[in-house]
Amino acid sequence: MAVALNPMAAAFEYMVDLSQRTVLFWDVMRQRGNGYREHMAMAAPHVLDYEAELVVDGRTLERPVNYGLARIIPPEGVTIDPTLRPFVVFDPRAGHGPGIGGFKADSEIGVALRAGHPCYFVGFLPDPMPGQTIEDIARAEAVFLKTVIERHPGVDGRPCVVGNCQAGWAVMMLAAVAPDLFGPIIVAGSPLSYWTGQSGLNPMRYSGGLLGGSWLTALTGDLGHGRFDGAWLVQNFENLNPANTLWTKPYNLFAKIDTEAPHYLGFERWWGGHVNLNAEEMQFIVDELFVGNKLAAGEVKSSNGTAIDLRNIRSPIIVFCSKGDNITPPQQALGWILDLYDDVDEIRSYGQTIVYSVHEKVGHLGIFVSGGVARKEHGEFASNIDLIDVLPPGLYEAVFESKSADTANPDLAHGDWIMRCEARTLDDIRALGGNDVADDRSFAAAARVSEINLALYKTFAQPFVRAAVNEQAADLMHRLHPLRVQYEALSDANPLAAMLAPAAGLVRENRVEAGKDNPFLTLQETMSRQIIAGLNAWRDARDSFSEALFKAIYGSPAVQAMVGIDPSSERPLRKAGKSALYRELVERRIAELKSRIAEGGLREAVVRALVYIGMPRASVDERGFEMVRRIRRSQGDMPPISLQDFKALVREQFFLLLIDPDGAIAALPEMLPQDAAARAKAMALIREVLAAAGDIDGESKERLQRIARIFEGGPALKEVTSGGGKPFLRSV
């Protein structure tokens, strides 16, 4: 306090602290450069926090790729349950190297291991194999999943597959063409509907159009002599938030130099580990996904002409996104649902289960690296993956409720949270915001302009660029990329930077921190906030101008008409086509189910009763599912049933109740045994499962009473009043 009251003493103390922090800061930059050089010198650079053994080397496949499948070796103290389905984590190849899915103990891999699941990781080398394509990678990933399935023959259920960021769309595409390889799919921060967003909030989607489309991607690939430098992708991310790139990140290190260095260096090891793509790979991604936005519309085709339709996916899809993510906002993570389906009934008709969770504030990288997110969302997904797998088809939102003193049966829920899957409609997705028809016309016009510019570039400029660039020139440009230079220049390879180490050592021996009450520290923080505010203001002005310019150009009726877009059309431009044959197949399936409405025994009757009573709740709680698990383990009256057979049973009973709720309940007496004791025991089981999530009230209570009368009456009860409330199909 005495220093704070003495301006000269406070100034001197602050200047000593400032000088020492400056030396230490630049020494950390030197360490960052050394770490970068060491990382890139590795044969297979990664940032996994776990030991791993290579299982399949993609370079040895018939169509070689630079991907590989590795088994994660559980750390000491972690026990794996061999009966649990394995988790396979696919990391994104979007400019950075692999490992972010297992960056630390509290990570996607970490929480899956703690839940007892065997874990595998799909990573990649810095350089692609010559000629490899996106389709080659998909074939390799199919081999990886087949290998995992073969290594776990006794497991009940297919592997749970996690696709982070850009790996998400790759996983979804593969699941659409090879659905039998997949268990539940978790896509985290994954863009699947690239045009969608909110005006004033998601400026990144405009950049492609303002640059004239994908011709610039082709030029970059040609300047790289057939190689696309991932550092350009990383620079795009950095340009998105200049305040963080230019000030917040380095200032946070500078201000907390005595404690922040390990965290900073660990993250920079991944952030600076740039990788490359073949020019053809990147061109496919930009043309088919980023600019064309063809995936959700079913317009992406394989080399044999087969259209990739995401409606063919048979596994539950868990979409995790965040409102704080300005790279993959919720609209881009969830917009594909609106492109594919007209309503929830159509989702059900395809037998699809979609569960989404929207975080309120975490940023894009926080989805993968935040310890809090890993412990909460990813931890709950890992612990309840079997629950998600057996959910009836439909659209759900995963809601997480913190345990409290008032929580009923807290021992039935894993960890500190209770996960509940609540039924939703497409209106809930629309409520998040998104494009209108005018926005879609603008993006469609941008896509047409991109096609024109790319054709012009390939015809008139590409031959000259390719002739002018050889391997040596491309390598020089690669090494002189600004992001690489900043790492190389501040490392021990630079004799001037090498002198920082002894100076930093001397500072650490004589370190004197300024007191927390030093007024100059307060002034420093104030100046920092002003710098951040100024950079944010510049960013907002830049983004607003970009959005206005994009809309002025591509929203122009004249531009739209010139490229073949009807400016007056109100017809959606991206809706996936409907198949008359599919509708016929659905009608046949409905007729088949109706014919089997009275089939089954006590097990089918119990499941039908549980689904029927729980329908008004419009949600499924993890505590009820855990109770089913415990009862299943402890009771030997019924023969065992596999998880997949149980899933099929739940779905069939759910569909019967959708098609004909009164008929399905009226048929229950014929399905019950003569033994009154068996019926009573089954009714007690029903009550126990339903009570696991708390009190039973409202319409569910009325339905429970109706079911109790049926089970008490048994086969003799042939006449059942319709009662029971409105069908679930209409109630949600």
XYZ file of C-alpha atoms in Angstrom:
732
model
C 0.000 0.000 0.000
C 2.908 2.336 0.711
C 4.121 1.906 -2.872
C 0.652 2.704 -4.223
C 0.624 5.972 -2.255
C 4.106 6.969 -3.459
C 3.971 7.723 -7.217
C 7.737 7.559 -7.710
C 8.065 4.244 -5.886
C 5.080 2.833 -7.757
C 6.551 3.929 -11.088
C 9.944 2.411 -10.278
C 8.380 -0.857 -9.120
C 6.235 -1.046 -12.247
C 9.169 -0.283 -14.589
C 11.226 -3.082 -13.015
C 8.293 -5.477 -13.361
C 7.588 -4.313 -16.943
C 11.210 -4.753 -17.991
C 11.405 -8.228 -16.518
C 8.110 -9.296 -18.056
C 9.316 -8.035 -21.435
C 12.448 -10.196 -21.297
C 10.469 -13.226 -20.123
C 7.812 -12.662 -22.806
C 10.323 -12.685 -25.637
C 12.005 -15.723 -24.145
C 8.682 -17.557 -24.262
C 8.447 -16.505 -27.916
C 11.883 -18.070 -28.387
C 10.681 -21.261 -26.715
C 7.640 -21.201 -28.969
C 9.899 -21.058 -32.022
C 12.024 -23.915 -30.729
C 8.894 -25.945 -29.999
C 7.657 -25.288 -33.511
C 10.924 -26.490 -35.038
C 10.960 -29.617 -32.860
C 7.320 -30.346 -33.603
C 7.682 -30.016 -37.372
C 10.851 -32.156 -37.320
C 8.845 -35.114 -35.944
C 8.015 -37.909 -38.381
C 4.379 -37.807 -37.265
C 3.802 -34.553 -35.353
C 0.787 -34.457 -33.043
C -0.283 -32.978 -29.718
C -1.973 -36.002 -28.163
C -1.570 -36.165 -24.409
C -1.758 -39.970 -24.538
C 0.466 -42.772 -25.691
C -0.801 -44.474 -28.821
C 0.065 -47.423 -31.014
C -0.404 -47.423 -34.779
C -3.001 -49.964 -35.896
C -3.442 -49.130 -39.600
C -1.078 -47.001 -41.698
C -3.082 -45.403 -44.503
C 0.042 -45.212 -46.662
C -0.052 -48.992 -47.056
C -3.592 -49.159 -48.434
C -4.466 -49.826 -52.063
C -5.156 -46.114 -52.485
C -2.547 -44.670 -50.083
C -3.402 -41.666 -47.921
C -1.530 -39.800 -45.210
C -4.025 -40.868 -42.530
C -3.604 -43.506 -39.846
C -5.597 -45.276 -37.145
C -4.049 -45.425 -33.672
C -5.218 -47.112 -30.478
C -5.046 -44.900 -27.409
C -3.205 -46.624 -24.581
C -5.123 -45.955 -21.338
C -3.026 -44.080 -18.775
C -2.284 -45.550 -15.392
C -5.340 -45.680 -13.171
C -7.861 -45.818 -16.042
C -9.726 -49.122 -16.458
C -11.304 -50.016 -19.787
C -14.484 -52.110 -19.923
C -14.079 -54.465 -22.914
C -17.868 -54.835 -23.202
C -18.373 -51.117 -23.964
C -18.433 -49.821 -27.517
C -15.206 -48.134 -28.670
C -14.923 -44.418 -29.413
C -13.125 -43.326 -32.598
C -12.104 -39.646 -32.701
C -11.466 -38.043 -36.106
C -9.501 -34.798 -35.895
C -9.913 -31.979 -38.456
C -7.375 -31.415 -41.213
C -8.042 -27.719 -41.636
C -4.575 -26.225 -41.524
C -3.540 -27.616 -38.138
C -2.011 -30.932 -37.211
C -3.799 -33.747 -35.339
C -4.314 -34.295 -31.627
C -6.733 -31.637 -30.443
C -9.333 -34.317 -29.571
C -6.908 -35.674 -26.955
C -5.003 -32.501 -26.178
C -5.230 -33.040 -22.410
C -6.853 -35.205 -19.763
C -10.133 -33.260 -19.886
C -10.781 -33.853 -23.576
C -13.036 -35.931 -25.814
C -10.666 -38.882 -25.545
C -10.078 -38.292 -21.849
C -13.742 -38.387 -20.814
C -14.436 -41.429 -23.023
C -11.534 -43.280 -21.399
C -12.776 -42.383 -17.916
C -16.212 -43.713 -18.881
C -14.493 -47.052 -19.623
C -14.628 -47.002 -23.424
C -11.747 -48.234 -25.592
C -10.547 -45.280 -27.672
C -9.019 -44.912 -31.108
C -7.725 -41.850 -32.877
C -7.569 -41.026 -36.588
C -4.742 -38.604 -37.355
C -2.655 -37.621 -40.348
C 0.843 -36.672 -41.472
C 1.798 -33.118 -42.495
C 1.998 -33.899 -46.212
C -0.573 -35.751 -48.331
C 0.247 -38.721 -50.498
C 0.635 -37.801 -54.175
C -2.721 -37.827 -55.895
C -4.836 -38.616 -52.828
C -8.406 -37.350 -52.951
C -11.204 -36.786 -50.457
C -12.790 -40.005 -51.696
C -9.541 -41.916 -51.061
C -9.574 -40.629 -47.487
C -13.180 -41.781 -47.068
C -12.223 -45.277 -48.276
C -9.350 -45.344 -45.783
C -11.606 -44.217 -42.945
C -14.013 -47.030 -43.818
C -11.086 -49.465 -43.477
C -10.263 -47.907 -40.089
C -13.796 -48.422 -38.779
C -13.949 -51.998 -40.085
C -10.679 -52.671 -38.261
C -12.051 -51.270 -34.991
C -15.198 -53.389 -35.332
C -13.111 -56.530 -35.978
C -10.947 -55.802 -32.916
C -14.041 -55.694 -30.646
C -16.219 -58.612 -31.763
C -18.052 -59.003 -28.446
C -19.138 -55.383 -28.126
C -22.846 -54.601 -28.191
C -23.163 -51.845 -30.796
C -21.060 -50.185 -33.469
C -18.297 -47.680 -32.576
C -19.207 -44.170 -31.544
C -17.532 -41.840 -34.041
C -16.543 -38.264 -33.135
C -15.902 -35.823 -35.988
C -14.368 -32.497 -34.959
C -14.820 -29.395 -37.111
C -13.943 -30.253 -40.730
C -13.786 -33.950 -39.849
C -17.508 -33.726 -39.082
C -18.642 -33.370 -42.678
C -16.199 -36.116 -43.735
C -17.664 -38.491 -41.144
C -21.223 -37.628 -42.171
C -20.468 -38.233 -45.852
C -18.960 -41.633 -45.076
C -21.880 -42.553 -42.803
C -24.282 -41.762 -45.660
C -22.615 -44.285 -47.984
C -21.536 -46.880 -45.380
C -24.131 -46.643 -42.579
C -23.456 -50.150 -41.231
C -20.018 -49.099 -39.953
C -21.322 -46.488 -37.530
C -22.782 -46.315 -34.095
C -23.760 -42.882 -32.741
C -22.040 -39.985 -34.510
C -20.919 -36.859 -32.628
C -20.164 -33.868 -34.841
C -18.625 -31.055 -32.808
C -18.302 -27.557 -34.253
C -18.816 -29.014 -37.729
C -20.073 -26.864 -40.615
C -22.634 -28.742 -42.700
C -24.678 -25.876 -44.125
C -22.097 -23.289 -45.159
C -24.303 -20.506 -46.467
C -26.455 -20.260 -43.365
C -25.964 -17.692 -40.626
C -27.275 -14.481 -39.148
C -26.837 -11.046 -40.648
C -24.308 -9.013 -38.716
C -22.921 -12.027 -36.850
C -21.323 -14.502 -39.248
C -19.118 -12.596 -41.715
C -16.815 -15.473 -42.646
C -19.412 -16.898 -45.032
C -19.170 -13.810 -47.235
C -15.410 -13.953 -47.845
C -15.527 -16.497 -50.671
C -17.953 -14.434 -52.689
C -16.047 -11.190 -52.174
C -12.867 -12.850 -53.460
C -14.630 -14.028 -56.602
C -15.053 -17.627 -55.551
C -12.801 -20.656 -55.714
C -10.456 -19.504 -58.482
C -8.209 -18.180 -55.703
C -8.054 -21.684 -54.225
C -6.901 -23.007 -57.593
C -4.295 -20.239 -57.855
C -2.961 -20.992 -54.354
C -2.687 -24.680 -55.225
C -0.835 -23.867 -58.451
C 1.557 -21.537 -56.625
C 2.228 -24.443 -54.272
C 3.053 -26.711 -57.228
C 0.023 -28.911 -56.539
C 0.162 -28.461 -52.767
C -2.225 -26.256 -50.755
C -0.525 -24.728 -47.724
C -2.709 -25.132 -44.603
C -1.126 -22.003 -43.136
C -3.456 -19.978 -45.362
C -6.445 -21.590 -43.649
C -5.004 -20.787 -40.234
C -4.442 -17.186 -41.298
C -8.102 -16.954 -42.285
C -9.044 -17.978 -38.745
C -6.668 -15.413 -37.274
C -8.009 -12.617 -39.497
C -11.501 -13.316 -38.222
C -10.692 -11.933 -34.752
C -7.845 -9.405 -35.022
C -8.176 -8.307 -31.388
C -7.423 -11.814 -30.178
C -4.678 -12.433 -32.746
C -2.869 -9.105 -32.466
C -3.395 -8.292 -28.808
C -5.460 -10.460 -26.441
C -3.499 -13.687 -26.825
C 0.001 -12.166 -26.558
C -1.110 -9.670 -23.892
C -2.588 -12.425 -21.742
C 0.802 -14.133 -21.822
C 2.618 -10.867 -21.089
C 0.340 -9.961 -18.177
C 0.566 -13.457 -16.630
C 4.083 -14.305 -17.721
C 4.933 -16.126 -14.480
C 2.098 -18.673 -14.811
C 0.720 -18.634 -18.367
C 3.741 -19.874 -20.359
C 3.079 -23.669 -20.156
C -0.524 -23.275 -21.310
C 0.451 -20.850 -24.062
C 3.285 -23.018 -25.375
C 1.125 -26.151 -25.316
C -1.587 -24.518 -27.383
C 0.859 -22.876 -29.798
C 2.438 -26.262 -30.451
C -0.860 -27.278 -32.066
C -1.790 -23.877 -33.520
C 1.545 -23.558 -35.318
C 1.718 -27.152 -36.559
C 0.571 -26.354 -40.089
C -0.187 -29.195 -42.490
C -0.773 -29.373 -46.228
C -3.438 -30.673 -48.578
C -3.306 -31.647 -52.213
C -4.632 -28.881 -54.401
C -7.333 -31.244 -55.668
C -8.500 -32.008 -52.125
C -8.843 -28.350 -51.236
C -10.581 -27.550 -54.513
C -13.180 -30.224 -53.813
C -13.802 -28.881 -50.310
C -14.234 -25.294 -51.495
C -16.289 -26.014 -54.624
C -18.537 -28.720 -53.226
C -18.932 -27.524 -49.647
C -17.802 -23.989 -48.856
C -19.045 -22.212 -51.963
C -21.383 -24.769 -53.487
C -23.041 -25.834 -50.222
C -24.061 -29.020 -51.999
C -23.869 -31.540 -49.161
C -27.196 -30.852 -47.480
C -28.954 -30.696 -50.855
C -27.696 -34.153 -51.838
C -25.716 -32.769 -54.775
C -22.268 -34.094 -53.807
C -21.503 -37.215 -55.847
C -18.899 -39.936 -55.592
C -16.638 -40.852 -58.498
C -19.159 -43.470 -59.663
C -21.956 -40.902 -59.774
C -23.703 -41.918 -56.544
C -25.322 -38.951 -54.782
C -24.429 -38.636 -51.096
C -27.704 -38.253 -49.202
C -27.392 -37.563 -45.466
C -30.867 -39.054 -44.997
C -29.280 -42.478 -45.546
C -27.481 -42.242 -42.186
C -28.970 -44.786 -39.809
C -27.029 -43.923 -36.663
C -28.070 -41.288 -34.118
C -26.437 -37.942 -34.917
C -25.356 -35.713 -32.018
C -24.630 -32.127 -33.089
C -22.705 -29.990 -30.601
C -22.320 -26.302 -31.427
C -22.147 -22.911 -29.711
C -23.594 -19.433 -30.054
C -20.106 -18.100 -29.266
C -18.608 -19.866 -32.295
C -18.060 -17.382 -35.130
C -16.469 -20.020 -37.386
C -19.228 -22.645 -37.215
C -22.289 -20.935 -35.716
C -25.353 -23.026 -34.784
C -27.044 -22.117 -38.059
C -24.255 -23.772 -40.057
C -24.112 -26.757 -37.716
C -27.891 -27.352 -37.804
C -29.143 -25.778 -41.044
C -28.812 -29.056 -42.960
C -31.786 -30.409 -40.993
C -34.038 -27.733 -42.510
C -32.595 -28.432 -45.969
C -33.390 -32.143 -45.770
C -36.690 -32.353 -43.908
C -40.075 -30.648 -43.937
C -41.016 -31.637 -40.392
C -40.157 -34.013 -37.550
C -42.482 -36.682 -38.938
C -40.259 -36.849 -42.017
C -37.186 -37.290 -39.787
C -38.992 -40.172 -38.099
C -40.007 -41.697 -41.408
C -36.311 -42.072 -42.250
C -35.685 -43.671 -38.859
C -33.250 -40.908 -37.962
C -32.476 -39.697 -34.470
C -30.909 -36.236 -34.250
C -29.828 -34.781 -30.906
C -28.379 -31.287 -30.712
C -26.869 -29.190 -27.948
C -26.169 -25.460 -28.236
C -23.656 -23.949 -25.823
C -24.345 -20.346 -24.922
C -20.897 -18.776 -25.211
C -17.862 -21.013 -25.766
C -15.857 -20.226 -28.910
C -14.982 -22.574 -31.748
C -11.744 -23.854 -30.239
C -13.353 -24.146 -26.816
C -15.634 -26.856 -28.208
C -12.542 -29.071 -28.482
C -10.053 -27.726 -25.921
C -12.164 -26.377 -23.033
C -11.849 -28.573 -19.958
C -15.278 -27.447 -18.723
C -16.915 -28.428 -22.010
C -15.123 -31.798 -21.969
C -16.238 -32.566 -18.412
C -19.827 -31.484 -19.007
C -21.077 -31.947 -22.596
C -18.551 -34.463 -23.938
C -18.532 -36.306 -20.618
C -22.311 -36.656 -20.632
C -22.342 -37.771 -24.279
C -19.732 -40.444 -23.492
C -21.552 -41.682 -20.381
C -24.962 -41.768 -22.077
C -24.077 -42.878 -25.572
C -26.183 -46.054 -25.247
C -29.191 -43.978 -24.183
C -28.818 -41.804 -27.281
C -28.446 -44.921 -29.429
C -31.844 -46.331 -28.352
C -33.804 -43.061 -28.480
C -36.886 -43.288 -30.689
C -36.456 -41.493 -34.041
C -37.020 -37.752 -33.991
C -35.396 -34.438 -33.152
C -34.169 -33.770 -29.609
C -32.220 -31.179 -27.687
C -29.781 -32.415 -25.041
C -30.367 -30.375 -21.879
C -27.968 -30.546 -18.939
C -29.199 -29.940 -15.416
C -26.815 -29.548 -12.507
C -27.401 -31.939 -9.622
C -28.727 -30.344 -6.437
C -30.115 -31.337 -3.075
C -33.584 -31.553 -4.674
C -32.517 -33.905 -7.476
C -34.447 -37.166 -7.453
C -32.322 -40.332 -7.575
C -29.006 -38.536 -8.204
C -27.125 -41.848 -7.994
C -28.706 -42.873 -11.307
C -26.926 -40.047 -13.182
C -23.219 -39.963 -14.017
C -21.026 -37.074 -12.885
C -22.326 -33.693 -11.733
C -24.973 -33.286 -14.428
C -28.198 -34.923 -15.520
C -28.722 -35.194 -19.263
C -32.236 -35.051 -20.593
C -33.166 -35.366 -24.281
C -36.215 -33.170 -24.914
C -38.307 -33.506 -28.079
C -38.072 -30.542 -30.452
C -39.557 -29.476 -33.793
C -38.010 -27.764 -36.799
C -39.397 -24.475 -35.507
C -36.875 -24.713 -32.660
C -34.083 -24.861 -35.258
C -35.604 -21.962 -37.191
C -35.789 -19.929 -33.989
C -31.982 -19.883 -33.898
C -32.062 -17.645 -36.981
C -30.817 -18.188 -40.497
C -31.239 -17.270 -44.129
C -34.362 -16.207 -45.920
C -34.997 -16.913 -49.618
C -33.349 -13.621 -50.640
C -30.161 -14.608 -48.775
C -30.124 -17.973 -50.503
C -30.487 -16.321 -53.905
C -27.473 -14.133 -53.129
C -25.323 -17.107 -52.163
C -26.518 -19.065 -55.176
C -25.448 -16.162 -57.391
C -22.043 -16.130 -55.675
C -21.696 -19.859 -56.376
C -22.444 -19.306 -60.077
C -19.940 -16.461 -60.286
C -17.390 -18.740 -58.619
C -17.938 -21.398 -61.288
C -17.506 -18.814 -64.049
C -14.340 -17.320 -62.562
C -12.832 -20.748 -61.963
C -13.474 -21.742 -65.571
C -11.912 -18.487 -66.794
C -8.865 -19.003 -64.580
C -8.374 -22.602 -65.715
C -8.684 -21.599 -69.363
C -6.634 -18.413 -69.557
C -4.329 -18.195 -66.522
C -3.661 -21.630 -65.046
C -1.359 -22.890 -67.823
C 0.924 -19.870 -67.422
C 0.989 -20.068 -63.603
C 1.853 -23.755 -63.649
C 4.586 -23.181 -66.199
C 6.112 -20.395 -64.090
C 6.162 -22.256 -60.747
C 8.526 -25.143 -60.105
C 9.104 -27.178 -56.949
C 11.917 -24.920 -55.711
C 9.859 -21.731 -56.087
C 6.870 -23.328 -54.376
C 9.044 -24.502 -51.484
C 10.500 -21.007 -51.054
C 7.025 -19.443 -50.884
C 5.991 -22.182 -48.457
C 8.876 -21.416 -46.066
C 8.357 -17.648 -46.364
C 4.703 -17.734 -45.347
C 4.255 -15.013 -42.662
C 2.959 -17.479 -40.073
C 6.018 -19.704 -40.456
C 8.465 -16.828 -40.474
C 7.250 -15.572 -37.086
C 8.078 -18.952 -35.531
C 11.385 -19.457 -37.315
C 12.673 -15.915 -36.678
C 12.208 -16.197 -32.911
C 14.003 -19.467 -32.232
C 17.530 -20.553 -31.425
C 18.129 -20.755 -35.163
C 18.405 -16.967 -34.955
C 21.657 -16.059 -33.086
C 20.083 -12.866 -31.730
C 17.124 -14.737 -30.294
C 19.437 -17.299 -28.690
C 20.760 -14.569 -26.403
C 17.357 -14.324 -24.728
C 17.814 -17.543 -22.756
C 20.608 -16.351 -20.414
C 18.900 -12.973 -19.985
C 15.643 -14.683 -19.035
C 17.478 -16.926 -16.584
C 18.978 -13.894 -14.880
C 15.546 -12.258 -14.663
C 13.963 -15.340 -13.090
C 16.666 -15.393 -10.416
C 15.930 -11.767 -9.542
C 12.222 -11.580 -10.341
C 10.347 -8.742 -8.603
C 6.637 -8.493 -9.350
C 4.694 -5.265 -8.991
C 2.121 -5.288 -6.208
C -1.489 -5.950 -7.100
C -2.379 -2.442 -5.888
C 0.161 -0.727 -8.153
C -1.784 2.018 -10.025
C 0.299 1.504 -13.161
C -0.985 -2.069 -13.433
C -4.501 -0.650 -13.359
C -3.517 1.800 -16.093
C -2.022 -1.073 -18.096
C -5.281 -3.039 -17.899
C -7.279 0.048 -18.897
C -5.086 0.603 -21.946
C -5.427 -3.060 -22.878
C -9.221 -2.841 -22.785
C -9.107 0.275 -24.968
C -6.869 -1.443 -27.523
C -9.209 -4.437 -27.631
C -12.224 -2.150 -28.016
C -10.514 -0.309 -30.865
C -9.593 -3.512 -32.702
C -13.093 -4.889 -32.188
C -14.581 -1.672 -33.569
C -12.353 -1.978 -36.638
C -13.365 -5.630 -37.034
C -17.060 -4.802 -36.753
C -16.738 -2.007 -39.318
C -14.838 -4.327 -41.671
C -17.398 -7.102 -41.273
C -20.355 -4.759 -41.743
C -18.802 -3.363 -44.896
C -18.089 -6.875 -46.212
C -21.664 -7.974 -45.591
C -23.115 -4.848 -47.187
C -20.827 -5.192 -50.215
C -21.681 -8.878 -50.647
C -25.405 -8.186 -50.524
C -25.093 -5.195 -52.833
C -23.282 -7.278 -55.460
C -24.924 -10.685 -55.246
C -28.287 -9.445 -54.049
C -28.568 -7.337 -57.193
C -31.386 -8.591 -59.469
C -29.204 -7.760 -62.480
C -26.286 -9.895 -61.243
C -28.618 -12.745 -60.318
C -30.309 -12.664 -63.711
C -26.943 -12.598 -65.522
C -25.833 -15.828 -63.843
C -29.167 -17.616 -64.262
C -30.820 -17.048 -60.874
C -34.435 -15.886 -61.053
C -34.499 -12.709 -58.884
C -38.234 -13.038 -58.285
C -38.274 -16.706 -57.323
C -39.461 -17.560 -53.819
C -38.675 -21.249 -54.236
C -36.054 -22.669 -51.837
C -32.818 -23.222 -53.725
C -31.221 -25.885 -51.557
C -33.957 -28.354 -50.667
C -32.991 -31.971 -51.164
C -35.159 -33.832 -53.632
C -38.049 -36.043 -52.562
C -38.378 -39.609 -53.817
C -41.794 -40.982 -54.771
C -40.348 -44.481 -54.358
C -39.357 -43.688 -50.789
C -42.870 -42.531 -49.960
C -44.169 -45.836 -51.302
C -41.714 -47.751 -49.119
C -42.890 -45.807 -46.060
C -46.516 -46.703 -46.805
C -45.559 -50.367 -47.084
C -43.713 -50.177 -43.772
C -46.746 -48.620 -42.083
C -48.989 -51.401 -43.405
C -46.507 -54.017 -42.185
C -46.407 -52.496 -38.699
C -50.201 -52.345 -38.474
C -50.398 -56.031 -39.282
C -48.134 -56.797 -36.321
C -49.805 -54.561 -33.765
C -50.836 -57.459 -31.490
C -47.610 -59.463 -31.861
C -45.195 -59.931 -28.975
C -45.158 -60.984 -25.373
C -44.496 -59.487 -21.978
C -41.257 -57.746 -22.988
C -42.922 -56.001 -25.932
C -45.878 -55.069 -23.725
C -43.619 -53.524 -21.071
C -41.678 -51.465 -23.615
C -44.884 -50.346 -25.333
C -46.344 -49.304 -21.980
C -43.203 -47.375 -21.008
C -43.117 -45.513 -24.313
C -46.835 -44.776 -24.146
C -46.725 -43.391 -20.591
C -43.576 -41.365 -21.251
C -44.791 -39.718 -24.465
C -46.505 -36.714 -22.817
C -43.246 -35.877 -21.051
C -41.685 -35.377 -24.514
C -38.264 -36.119 -23.035
C -36.008 -38.999 -22.034
C -33.956 -38.732 -18.841
C -30.689 -40.587 -18.311
C -31.891 -41.738 -14.882
C -34.714 -43.776 -16.376
C -32.349 -45.457 -18.817
C -29.869 -46.236 -16.035
C -32.697 -47.820 -14.063
C -33.518 -50.017 -17.070
C -29.855 -51.052 -17.184
C -29.808 -52.000 -13.508
C -33.052 -53.936 -13.708
C -31.798 -55.709 -16.821
C -28.636 -56.772 -14.984
C -30.460 -57.923 -11.839
C -33.501 -59.746 -13.266
C -33.283 -63.151 -14.850
C -36.959 -63.805 -15.652
C -36.590 -62.816 -19.300
C -33.865 -64.056 -21.667
C -31.130 -61.461 -22.292
C -31.488 -59.065 -25.197
C -28.702 -57.176 -26.964
C -28.601 -53.395 -27.083
C -29.285 -53.405 -30.822
C -32.261 -55.730 -30.436
C -33.534 -53.536 -27.603
C -33.114 -50.492 -29.863
C -35.123 -52.198 -32.615
C -37.789 -53.161 -30.085
C -38.129 -49.606 -28.750
C -38.357 -48.184 -32.251
C -41.002 -50.662 -33.362
C -43.188 -50.011 -30.328
C -42.705 -46.252 -30.764
C -43.814 -46.402 -34.407
C -46.837 -48.542 -33.528
C -47.914 -45.924 -31.006
C -47.424 -43.176 -33.593
C -49.429 -44.977 -36.273
C -52.299 -46.214 -34.118
C -52.003 -45.254 -30.432
C -55.410 -46.524 -29.371
C -55.071 -49.769 -31.316
C -51.617 -50.402 -29.872
C -52.885 -50.014 -26.307
C -56.033 -52.028 -27.026
C -53.829 -54.924 -28.147
C -51.874 -55.067 -24.863
C -54.152 -57.574 -23.069
C -53.502 -60.178 -25.788
C -49.741 -59.765 -25.255
C -49.779 -60.294 -21.474
C -49.275 -63.699 -19.809
C -51.904 -65.535 -17.770
C -49.639 -65.425 -14.687
C -50.913 -62.567 -12.500
C -47.666 -62.497 -10.504
C -45.618 -61.976 -13.685
C -47.913 -59.140 -14.738
C -47.665 -57.525 -11.300
C -43.891 -57.757 -11.363
C -43.824 -56.175 -14.827
C -46.075 -53.355 -13.625
C -43.777 -52.728 -10.662
C -40.846 -52.506 -13.099
C -42.748 -49.935 -15.183
C -43.417 -47.791 -12.109
C -39.800 -48.055 -10.974
C -38.387 -46.926 -14.337
C -40.818 -44.023 -14.679
C -40.216 -42.786 -11.129
C -36.447 -42.655 -11.645
C -36.691 -39.166 -13.172
C -39.007 -37.767 -10.498
C -42.728 -37.539 -9.824
C -45.208 -38.782 -12.419
C -47.976 -36.267 -12.983
C -50.336 -34.800 -15.575
C -51.216 -36.887 -18.615
C -48.431 -39.359 -17.878
C -50.081 -40.148 -14.549
C -53.422 -40.759 -16.282
C -51.741 -43.050 -18.783
C -49.989 -44.924 -15.987
C -53.329 -45.590 -14.304
C -54.749 -46.850 -17.594
C -51.814 -49.205 -18.110
C -52.096 -50.427 -14.509
C -55.724 -51.416 -15.099
C -54.727 -53.350 -18.223
C -51.871 -55.195 -16.502
C -54.071 -56.007 -13.497
C -56.808 -57.330 -15.788
C -54.407 -59.289 -17.991
C -55.602 -61.266 -21.038
C -59.176 -61.244 -19.760
C -59.371 -57.472 -20.284
C -60.404 -57.309 -23.935
C -62.375 -54.075 -23.963
C -60.163 -51.029 -23.433
C -61.595 -47.532 -23.582
C -59.807 -45.208 -25.994
C -59.164 -42.375 -23.457
C -55.487 -41.702 -22.944
C -55.212 -38.238 -24.476
C -54.048 -37.129 -27.899
C -51.467 -39.051 -29.930
C -47.788 -38.138 -29.453
C -47.486 -37.320 -33.145
C -49.619 -34.264 -32.548
C -48.693 -33.473 -28.939
C -45.135 -32.386 -29.761
